[in-house]
Amino acid sequence: DLIWPIFIVEGSGIRQPVASMPGVERLSVDEAVKDAIRAEGLGIPVLALFPYTNDELRDETGSEALNPNNLVCTACREIKKLGLNIGLMTDVALDPYTSHGHDGLLDGDKILNDETVDQLCRQALNQVEAGADIIGPSDMMDGRVAAIRASLDSANLRGTQIMAYTAKYASAFYGPFRDAIGTNATLIGDKRTYQMDSGNTDEAIREAELDIAEGADMIMVKPGLPYLDIVWRLKDTFRMPTYAYQVSGEFAMIEAAAANGWIDGDRAMLESLLAFKRAGADGVLTYYAPRVAELLADRT
Ligand code: PBG
């Protein structure tokens, strides 16, 4: 049920702590390979890869997203070389690569939806050619699931799954993640014109209808715990494989309280993961994936 998100950075032999996410590190590709081996040993079925792009590679159009040898594609190739029994999910969005930190192309302060979708399709193709098994569009542009599906089909890449970030809310809980990929420093403005309004449930239903019709294999709700009502409604309405993302801010809150001795961190973590399952999630993307897998292995 677990998907483990990890962060990739340039270099070798590097494990760089992320200050706002205790225990989470940015990994150079060789270290990511070691974590992939660890994940397989722990029975974690999928890793989700996110890059920290060096500043000089960030530009207005996020062109590094289209480099077939960028960090994420290189990590996919290196991990796949080992023939491990582990799936790779890659993120489709431009924010790790743009100088302004937005997930799409900008015209002044406006997002260019359709132009962005074209670029996302090319980004996804590179990732699948590098070995990605699941494409995770987190960009929130309209129409991207259908477009990515069509471009994969026309390249005869028919076995790839798409996990749509279906209900991704414009949330304060993404702060530590933006530290991890370096976009807290770059982001200009906010993402409220393309991410969802926290008060809106019906839009999540409409988005799910669209994503499923466009060819999504799985749908996702994000953040997780504060949005369990949405997880429940989507699972109950559509009966699709439904995932929740326990995002960086949720992780950071549990860690911070535990570090102060205010709560029992492991118990709070297990309870939060149980709550996702109770709400109907088939699986959870969580930075706790290795920790929970270890705890559960100790118990058996
Ligand atoms: C951006 C993206 C974000 C996350 C995953 N992909 C943040 C954002 O929308 O700014 C957040 C994940 C987390 O907080 O753990 N494409």
mmCIF file of C-alpha atoms and ligand atoms in Angstrom:
data_model
loop_
_atom_site.group_PDB
_atom_site.id
_atom_site.type_symbol
_atom_site.label_atom_id
_atom_site.label_comp_id
_atom_site.label_asym_id
_atom_site.label_seq_id
_atom_site.Cartn_x
_atom_site.Cartn_y
_atom_site.Cartn_z
ATOM 1 C CA ASP A 1 0.000 0.000 0.000
ATOM 2 C CA LEU A 2 3.005 2.297 0.254
ATOM 3 C CA ILE A 3 4.664 4.610 -2.222
ATOM 4 C CA TRP A 4 7.916 6.184 -1.001
ATOM 5 C CA PRO A 5 8.725 9.679 -2.353
ATOM 6 C CA ILE A 6 12.464 10.424 -2.532
ATOM 7 C CA PHE A 7 14.486 13.476 -3.595
ATOM 8 C CA ILE A 8 17.376 13.329 -6.072
ATOM 9 C CA VAL A 9 20.311 15.746 -6.195
ATOM 10 C CA GLU A 10 23.416 16.137 -8.416
ATOM 11 C CA GLY A 11 26.689 14.518 -7.413
ATOM 12 C CA SER A 12 27.776 11.240 -5.903
ATOM 13 C CA GLY A 13 27.913 9.897 -2.370
ATOM 14 C CA ILE A 14 25.588 12.682 -1.263
ATOM 15 C CA ARG A 15 22.898 12.427 1.403
ATOM 16 C CA GLN A 16 21.787 15.982 2.191
ATOM 17 C CA PRO A 17 19.365 16.453 5.096
ATOM 18 C CA VAL A 18 16.209 18.487 4.445
ATOM 19 C CA ALA A 19 15.921 20.774 7.480
ATOM 20 C CA SER A 20 12.128 20.850 7.655
ATOM 21 C CA MET A 21 11.791 17.076 7.130
ATOM 22 C CA PRO A 22 13.810 15.303 9.829
ATOM 23 C CA GLY A 23 15.214 12.005 8.569
ATOM 24 C CA VAL A 24 14.523 12.847 4.899
ATOM 25 C CA GLU A 25 17.548 13.450 2.672
ATOM 26 C CA ARG A 26 18.256 14.531 -0.874
ATOM 27 C CA LEU A 27 20.146 11.684 -2.497
ATOM 28 C CA SER A 28 22.623 11.589 -5.345
ATOM 29 C CA VAL A 29 21.715 8.954 -7.922
ATOM 30 C CA ASP A 30 24.142 6.353 -6.507
ATOM 31 C CA GLU A 31 22.602 6.774 -3.048
ATOM 32 C CA ALA A 32 19.087 6.624 -4.502
ATOM 33 C CA VAL A 33 20.046 3.265 -5.995
ATOM 34 C CA LYS A 34 20.945 2.079 -2.478
ATOM 35 C CA ASP A 35 17.567 3.245 -1.179
ATOM 36 C CA ALA A 36 15.844 1.416 -4.026
ATOM 37 C CA ILE A 37 17.565 -1.789 -2.899
ATOM 38 C CA ARG A 38 16.479 -1.031 0.667
ATOM 39 C CA ALA A 39 12.903 -0.408 -0.492
ATOM 40 C CA GLU A 40 12.796 -3.729 -2.297
ATOM 41 C CA GLY A 41 14.054 -5.461 0.847
ATOM 42 C CA LEU A 42 11.319 -3.794 2.880
ATOM 43 C CA GLY A 43 8.609 -4.794 0.422
ATOM 44 C CA ILE A 44 7.832 -1.227 -0.661
ATOM 45 C CA PRO A 45 6.467 -1.628 -4.176
ATOM 46 C CA VAL A 46 7.001 1.862 -5.641
ATOM 47 C CA LEU A 47 9.363 4.837 -5.320
ATOM 48 C CA ALA A 48 8.274 8.325 -6.431
ATOM 49 C CA LEU A 49 11.176 10.467 -7.665
ATOM 50 C CA PHE A 50 11.483 14.251 -7.281
ATOM 51 C CA PRO A 51 14.526 16.299 -8.334
ATOM 52 C CA TYR A 52 16.379 19.152 -6.701
ATOM 53 C CA THR A 53 17.577 21.046 -9.765
ATOM 54 C CA ASN A 54 20.723 23.160 -9.537
ATOM 55 C CA ASP A 55 19.962 26.882 -9.829
ATOM 56 C CA GLU A 56 21.854 27.361 -13.093
ATOM 57 C CA LEU A 57 19.617 24.767 -14.772
ATOM 58 C CA ARG A 58 16.366 26.520 -13.795
ATOM 59 C CA ASP A 59 14.941 28.802 -16.462
ATOM 60 C CA GLU A 60 11.743 30.560 -17.530
ATOM 61 C CA THR A 61 10.398 27.548 -19.468
ATOM 62 C CA GLY A 62 11.734 24.721 -17.321
ATOM 63 C CA SER A 63 13.741 23.381 -20.263
ATOM 64 C CA GLU A 64 15.652 20.930 -18.047
ATOM 65 C CA ALA A 65 12.376 18.990 -17.742
ATOM 66 C CA LEU A 66 12.955 17.962 -21.372
ATOM 67 C CA ASN A 67 16.558 16.849 -20.946
ATOM 68 C CA PRO A 68 16.468 13.062 -21.436
ATOM 69 C CA ASN A 69 19.471 12.853 -19.104
ATOM 70 C CA ASN A 70 18.112 15.012 -16.306
ATOM 71 C CA LEU A 71 18.359 13.787 -12.717
ATOM 72 C CA VAL A 72 15.045 11.954 -12.654
ATOM 73 C CA CYS A 73 15.624 10.142 -15.963
ATOM 74 C CA THR A 74 19.166 9.205 -14.927
ATOM 75 C CA ALA A 75 17.923 7.871 -11.595
ATOM 76 C CA CYS A 76 15.250 5.812 -13.394
ATOM 77 C CA ARG A 77 17.836 4.274 -15.706
ATOM 78 C CA GLU A 78 20.294 3.492 -12.917
ATOM 79 C CA ILE A 79 17.650 1.928 -10.678
ATOM 80 C CA LYS A 80 16.114 -0.076 -13.533
ATOM 81 C CA LYS A 81 19.537 -1.470 -14.484
ATOM 82 C CA LEU A 82 19.528 -3.520 -11.291
ATOM 83 C CA GLY A 83 16.418 -5.424 -12.285
ATOM 84 C CA LEU A 84 14.853 -4.924 -8.856
ATOM 85 C CA ASN A 85 11.261 -5.834 -8.214
ATOM 86 C CA ILE A 86 10.314 -2.199 -7.664
ATOM 87 C CA GLY A 87 8.145 0.236 -9.592
ATOM 88 C CA LEU A 88 9.113 3.828 -10.345
ATOM 89 C CA MET A 89 6.715 6.732 -10.388
ATOM 90 C CA THR A 90 7.857 10.051 -11.842
ATOM 91 C CA ASP A 91 6.404 13.488 -11.358
ATOM 92 C CA VAL A 92 5.164 15.430 -14.359
ATOM 93 C CA ALA A 93 5.231 19.175 -13.653
ATOM 94 C CA LEU A 94 7.667 21.978 -14.372
ATOM 95 C CA ASP A 95 8.182 23.514 -10.914
ATOM 96 C CA PRO A 96 11.523 21.848 -10.082
ATOM 97 C CA TYR A 97 12.893 23.291 -13.332
ATOM 98 C CA THR A 98 11.396 26.780 -13.669
ATOM 99 C CA SER A 99 13.077 29.946 -12.382
ATOM 100 C CA HIS A 100 9.668 31.134 -11.072
ATOM 101 C CA GLY A 101 8.759 27.854 -9.339
ATOM 102 C CA HIS A 102 5.421 27.409 -11.122
ATOM 103 C CA ASP A 103 4.269 24.070 -12.495
ATOM 104 C CA GLY A 104 3.555 25.531 -15.918
ATOM 105 C CA LEU A 105 4.684 28.091 -18.464
ATOM 106 C CA LEU A 106 3.831 31.721 -17.738
ATOM 107 C CA ASP A 107 2.745 34.663 -19.814
ATOM 108 C CA GLY A 108 3.359 37.501 -17.366
ATOM 109 C CA ASP A 109 1.492 36.310 -14.292
ATOM 110 C CA LYS A 110 -0.845 33.945 -16.174
ATOM 111 C CA ILE A 111 -0.401 30.204 -16.584
ATOM 112 C CA LEU A 112 -0.414 29.005 -20.203
ATOM 113 C CA ASN A 113 -2.431 25.801 -19.858
ATOM 114 C CA ASP A 114 -2.263 24.272 -23.340
ATOM 115 C CA GLU A 115 1.345 25.201 -24.095
ATOM 116 C CA THR A 116 2.278 23.642 -20.748
ATOM 117 C CA VAL A 117 0.413 20.435 -21.589
ATOM 118 C CA ASP A 118 2.504 20.009 -24.771
ATOM 119 C CA GLN A 119 5.682 20.265 -22.743
ATOM 120 C CA LEU A 120 4.384 17.881 -20.056
ATOM 121 C CA CYS A 121 3.725 15.256 -22.727
ATOM 122 C CA ARG A 122 7.345 15.446 -23.858
ATOM 123 C CA GLN A 123 8.539 15.324 -20.239
ATOM 124 C CA ALA A 124 6.436 12.192 -19.635
ATOM 125 C CA LEU A 125 7.755 10.482 -22.785
ATOM 126 C CA ASN A 126 11.363 10.999 -21.626
ATOM 127 C CA GLN A 127 10.537 9.561 -18.232
ATOM 128 C CA VAL A 128 8.858 6.470 -19.624
ATOM 129 C CA GLU A 129 11.723 5.904 -22.057
ATOM 130 C CA ALA A 130 14.061 6.101 -19.030
ATOM 131 C CA GLY A 131 12.088 3.378 -17.249
ATOM 132 C CA ALA A 132 9.241 5.026 -15.317
ATOM 133 C CA ASP A 133 6.314 2.668 -14.705
ATOM 134 C CA ILE A 134 3.807 5.211 -13.407
ATOM 135 C CA ILE A 135 3.426 8.792 -14.594
ATOM 136 C CA GLY A 136 2.194 11.166 -11.900
ATOM 137 C CA PRO A 137 1.061 14.511 -13.316
ATOM 138 C CA SER A 138 1.061 16.890 -10.329
ATOM 139 C CA ASP A 139 0.930 20.048 -12.467
ATOM 140 C CA MET A 140 -2.878 20.440 -12.386
ATOM 141 C CA MET A 141 -3.232 21.724 -15.955
ATOM 142 C CA ASP A 142 -6.572 20.924 -17.600
ATOM 143 C CA GLY A 143 -6.573 18.120 -20.153
ATOM 144 C CA ARG A 144 -3.127 16.770 -19.367
ATOM 145 C CA VAL A 145 -4.151 13.204 -18.582
ATOM 146 C CA ALA A 146 -5.746 12.720 -22.025
ATOM 147 C CA ALA A 147 -2.826 14.399 -23.763
ATOM 148 C CA ILE A 148 -0.195 12.341 -21.943
ATOM 149 C CA ARG A 149 -2.160 9.143 -22.595
ATOM 150 C CA ALA A 150 -2.393 9.976 -26.316
ATOM 151 C CA SER A 151 1.286 10.772 -26.656
ATOM 152 C CA LEU A 152 2.322 7.581 -24.845
ATOM 153 C CA ASP A 153 -0.028 5.572 -27.085
ATOM 154 C CA SER A 154 1.352 7.130 -30.227
ATOM 155 C CA ALA A 155 4.896 6.288 -29.101
ATOM 156 C CA ASN A 156 3.665 2.717 -28.575
ATOM 157 C CA LEU A 157 4.326 2.961 -24.823
ATOM 158 C CA ARG A 158 1.145 1.201 -23.845
ATOM 159 C CA GLY A 159 2.045 -0.391 -20.538
ATOM 160 C CA THR A 160 2.518 2.798 -18.524
ATOM 161 C CA GLN A 161 0.048 3.672 -15.793
ATOM 162 C CA ILE A 162 -1.087 7.202 -15.021
ATOM 163 C CA MET A 163 -1.757 8.221 -11.450
ATOM 164 C CA ALA A 164 -3.596 11.515 -11.772
ATOM 165 C CA TYR A 165 -3.159 14.082 -9.046
ATOM 166 C CA THR A 166 -6.912 14.466 -9.253
ATOM 167 C CA ALA A 167 -7.786 16.575 -6.236
ATOM 168 C CA LYS A 168 -4.672 18.556 -5.432
ATOM 169 C CA TYR A 169 -5.509 21.503 -3.238
ATOM 170 C CA ALA A 170 -3.595 24.795 -3.025
ATOM 171 C CA SER A 171 -2.209 24.000 0.402
ATOM 172 C CA ALA A 172 0.075 25.394 3.085
ATOM 173 C CA PHE A 173 1.134 21.837 3.859
ATOM 174 C CA TYR A 174 3.546 21.689 0.892
ATOM 175 C CA GLY A 175 6.101 24.025 2.532
ATOM 176 C CA PRO A 176 8.738 21.462 3.540
ATOM 177 C CA PHE A 177 8.562 19.778 0.097
ATOM 178 C CA ARG A 178 9.303 23.136 -1.501
ATOM 179 C CA ASP A 179 12.388 23.324 0.744
ATOM 180 C CA ALA A 180 13.390 19.865 -0.411
ATOM 181 C CA ILE A 181 13.217 20.723 -4.127
ATOM 182 C CA GLY A 182 14.330 24.333 -3.649
ATOM 183 C CA THR A 183 11.177 26.109 -4.823
ATOM 184 C CA ASN A 184 10.395 27.981 -1.610
ATOM 185 C CA ALA A 185 13.196 30.294 -2.695
ATOM 186 C CA THR A 186 12.005 30.636 -6.290
ATOM 187 C CA LEU A 187 8.199 30.592 -6.150
ATOM 188 C CA ILE A 188 6.629 33.885 -7.144
ATOM 189 C CA GLY A 189 3.016 34.289 -6.009
ATOM 190 C CA ASP A 190 0.925 31.189 -5.355
ATOM 191 C CA LYS A 191 -0.654 28.297 -7.270
ATOM 192 C CA ARG A 192 -4.302 29.065 -6.614
ATOM 193 C CA THR A 193 -5.319 29.471 -10.254
ATOM 194 C CA TYR A 194 -4.453 25.848 -11.058
ATOM 195 C CA GLN A 195 -4.537 24.011 -7.728
ATOM 196 C CA MET A 196 -7.896 23.540 -6.040
ATOM 197 C CA ASP A 197 -9.718 25.659 -3.472
ATOM 198 C CA SER A 198 -9.641 23.995 -0.036
ATOM 199 C CA GLY A 199 -13.332 24.724 0.523
ATOM 200 C CA ASN A 200 -14.528 22.933 -2.584
ATOM 201 C CA THR A 201 -15.727 19.316 -2.634
ATOM 202 C CA ASP A 202 -17.781 19.265 -5.837
ATOM 203 C CA GLU A 203 -14.794 20.311 -7.913
ATOM 204 C CA ALA A 204 -12.971 17.179 -6.723
ATOM 205 C CA ILE A 205 -15.828 15.090 -8.117
ATOM 206 C CA ARG A 206 -15.739 16.929 -11.440
ATOM 207 C CA GLU A 207 -11.952 16.595 -11.647
ATOM 208 C CA ALA A 208 -12.179 12.866 -10.953
ATOM 209 C CA GLU A 209 -14.809 12.407 -13.666
ATOM 210 C CA LEU A 210 -12.532 14.164 -16.133
ATOM 211 C CA ASP A 211 -9.353 12.297 -15.133
ATOM 212 C CA ILE A 212 -11.059 8.908 -15.341
ATOM 213 C CA ALA A 213 -12.609 9.738 -18.716
ATOM 214 C CA GLU A 214 -9.212 10.964 -19.930
ATOM 215 C CA GLY A 215 -7.583 7.620 -19.121
ATOM 216 C CA ALA A 216 -6.217 7.786 -15.572
ATOM 217 C CA ASP A 217 -5.576 4.357 -14.044
ATOM 218 C CA MET A 218 -5.486 5.693 -10.489
ATOM 219 C CA ILE A 219 -6.632 8.883 -8.832
ATOM 220 C CA MET A 220 -5.086 10.741 -5.908
ATOM 221 C CA VAL A 221 -6.066 13.204 -3.211
ATOM 222 C CA LYS A 222 -3.529 15.631 -1.777
ATOM 223 C CA PRO A 223 -2.879 16.678 0.984
ATOM 224 C CA GLY A 224 -4.015 13.600 2.883
ATOM 225 C CA LEU A 225 -5.204 13.735 6.453
ATOM 226 C CA PRO A 226 -6.954 17.143 6.282
ATOM 227 C CA TYR A 227 -8.791 15.913 3.152
ATOM 228 C CA LEU A 228 -9.980 12.444 4.172
ATOM 229 C CA ASP A 229 -13.556 13.442 3.372
ATOM 230 C CA ILE A 230 -12.452 13.877 -0.242
ATOM 231 C CA VAL A 231 -10.708 10.476 -0.247
ATOM 232 C CA TRP A 232 -13.894 8.901 1.034
ATOM 233 C CA ARG A 233 -16.142 10.669 -1.466
ATOM 234 C CA LEU A 234 -13.992 9.829 -4.461
ATOM 235 C CA LYS A 235 -13.580 6.181 -3.467
ATOM 236 C CA ASP A 236 -17.279 5.867 -2.690
ATOM 237 C CA THR A 237 -18.358 7.571 -5.915
ATOM 238 C CA PHE A 238 -15.954 6.119 -8.476
ATOM 239 C CA ARG A 239 -14.583 2.851 -7.031
ATOM 240 C CA MET A 240 -11.266 3.595 -8.699
ATOM 241 C CA PRO A 241 -7.860 2.751 -7.226
ATOM 242 C CA THR A 242 -7.617 5.817 -4.996
ATOM 243 C CA TYR A 243 -4.446 7.090 -3.356
ATOM 244 C CA ALA A 244 -3.745 9.766 -0.785
ATOM 245 C CA TYR A 245 -0.541 11.770 -0.420
ATOM 246 C CA GLN A 246 0.531 12.302 3.175
ATOM 247 C CA VAL A 247 2.412 15.453 2.244
ATOM 248 C CA SER A 248 5.571 17.001 3.628
ATOM 249 C CA GLY A 249 3.781 19.330 6.054
ATOM 250 C CA GLU A 250 1.831 16.450 7.572
ATOM 251 C CA PHE A 251 5.081 14.532 8.020
ATOM 252 C CA ALA A 252 6.822 17.602 9.491
ATOM 253 C CA MET A 253 4.039 18.190 12.030
ATOM 254 C CA ILE A 254 4.220 14.663 13.413
ATOM 255 C CA GLU A 255 8.025 14.801 13.486
ATOM 256 C CA ALA A 256 8.132 18.191 15.206
ATOM 257 C CA ALA A 257 5.657 17.196 17.895
ATOM 258 C CA ALA A 258 7.411 13.869 18.454
ATOM 259 C CA ALA A 259 10.825 15.568 18.694
ATOM 260 C CA ASN A 260 9.418 17.747 21.475
ATOM 261 C CA GLY A 261 8.053 14.736 23.294
ATOM 262 C CA TRP A 262 4.526 16.041 22.778
ATOM 263 C CA ILE A 263 3.225 12.943 21.023
ATOM 264 C CA ASP A 264 4.420 9.401 20.436
ATOM 265 C CA GLY A 265 5.699 9.753 16.847
ATOM 266 C CA ASP A 266 5.463 6.121 15.790
ATOM 267 C CA ARG A 267 1.973 5.682 17.173
ATOM 268 C CA ALA A 268 0.776 8.931 15.607
ATOM 269 C CA MET A 269 2.272 7.858 12.287
ATOM 270 C CA LEU A 270 0.612 4.433 12.350
ATOM 271 C CA GLU A 271 -2.702 5.965 13.378
ATOM 272 C CA SER A 272 -2.531 8.489 10.543
ATOM 273 C CA LEU A 273 -1.832 5.723 8.020
ATOM 274 C CA LEU A 274 -4.659 3.621 9.402
ATOM 275 C CA ALA A 275 -6.959 6.629 8.995
ATOM 276 C CA PHE A 276 -6.143 6.775 5.271
ATOM 277 C CA LYS A 277 -7.133 3.141 4.907
ATOM 278 C CA ARG A 278 -10.296 3.676 6.927
ATOM 279 C CA ALA A 279 -11.279 6.517 4.598
ATOM 280 C CA GLY A 280 -10.978 4.174 1.625
ATOM 281 C CA ALA A 281 -7.488 4.846 0.275
ATOM 282 C CA ASP A 282 -5.975 1.877 -1.556
ATOM 283 C CA GLY A 283 -2.514 3.228 -0.924
ATOM 284 C CA VAL A 284 -0.586 6.158 0.510
ATOM 285 C CA LEU A 285 2.352 8.174 -0.723
ATOM 286 C CA THR A 286 4.315 8.838 2.436
ATOM 287 C CA TYR A 287 7.806 9.808 3.559
ATOM 288 C CA TYR A 288 7.163 7.297 6.355
ATOM 289 C CA ALA A 289 7.149 4.362 3.937
ATOM 290 C CA PRO A 290 10.516 2.895 5.084
ATOM 291 C CA ARG A 291 9.791 3.584 8.752
ATOM 292 C CA VAL A 292 6.388 1.937 8.722
ATOM 293 C CA ALA A 293 7.667 -1.013 6.692
ATOM 294 C CA GLU A 294 10.422 -1.519 9.281
ATOM 295 C CA LEU A 295 8.022 -1.278 12.201
ATOM 296 C CA LEU A 296 5.612 -3.750 10.673
ATOM 297 C CA ALA A 297 8.446 -6.152 9.807
ATOM 298 C CA ASP A 298 9.605 -6.083 13.480
ATOM 299 C CA ARG A 299 6.141 -7.052 14.628
ATOM 300 C CA THR A 300 5.877 -10.209 12.561
HETATM 301 C C1 PBG B 1 4.593 20.214 -7.354
HETATM 302 C C2 PBG B 1 4.437 19.253 -6.223
HETATM 303 C C3 PBG B 1 4.241 19.632 -4.896
HETATM 304 C C4 PBG B 1 4.198 18.465 -4.148
HETATM 305 C C5 PBG B 1 4.364 17.396 -5.031
HETATM 306 N N1 PBG B 1 4.496 17.910 -6.324
HETATM 307 C C6 PBG B 1 4.176 20.961 -4.257
HETATM 308 C C7 PBG B 1 3.519 22.079 -4.928
HETATM 309 O O1 PBG B 1 2.484 21.912 -5.592
HETATM 310 O O2 PBG B 1 4.045 23.172 -4.800
HETATM 311 C C8 PBG B 1 4.017 18.442 -2.652
HETATM 312 C C9 PBG B 1 4.393 17.201 -1.920
HETATM 313 C C10 PBG B 1 4.570 17.377 -0.463
HETATM 314 O O3 PBG B 1 4.328 18.452 0.120
HETATM 315 O O4 PBG B 1 5.008 16.395 0.158
HETATM 316 N N2 PBG B 1 4.479 19.762 -8.632
#
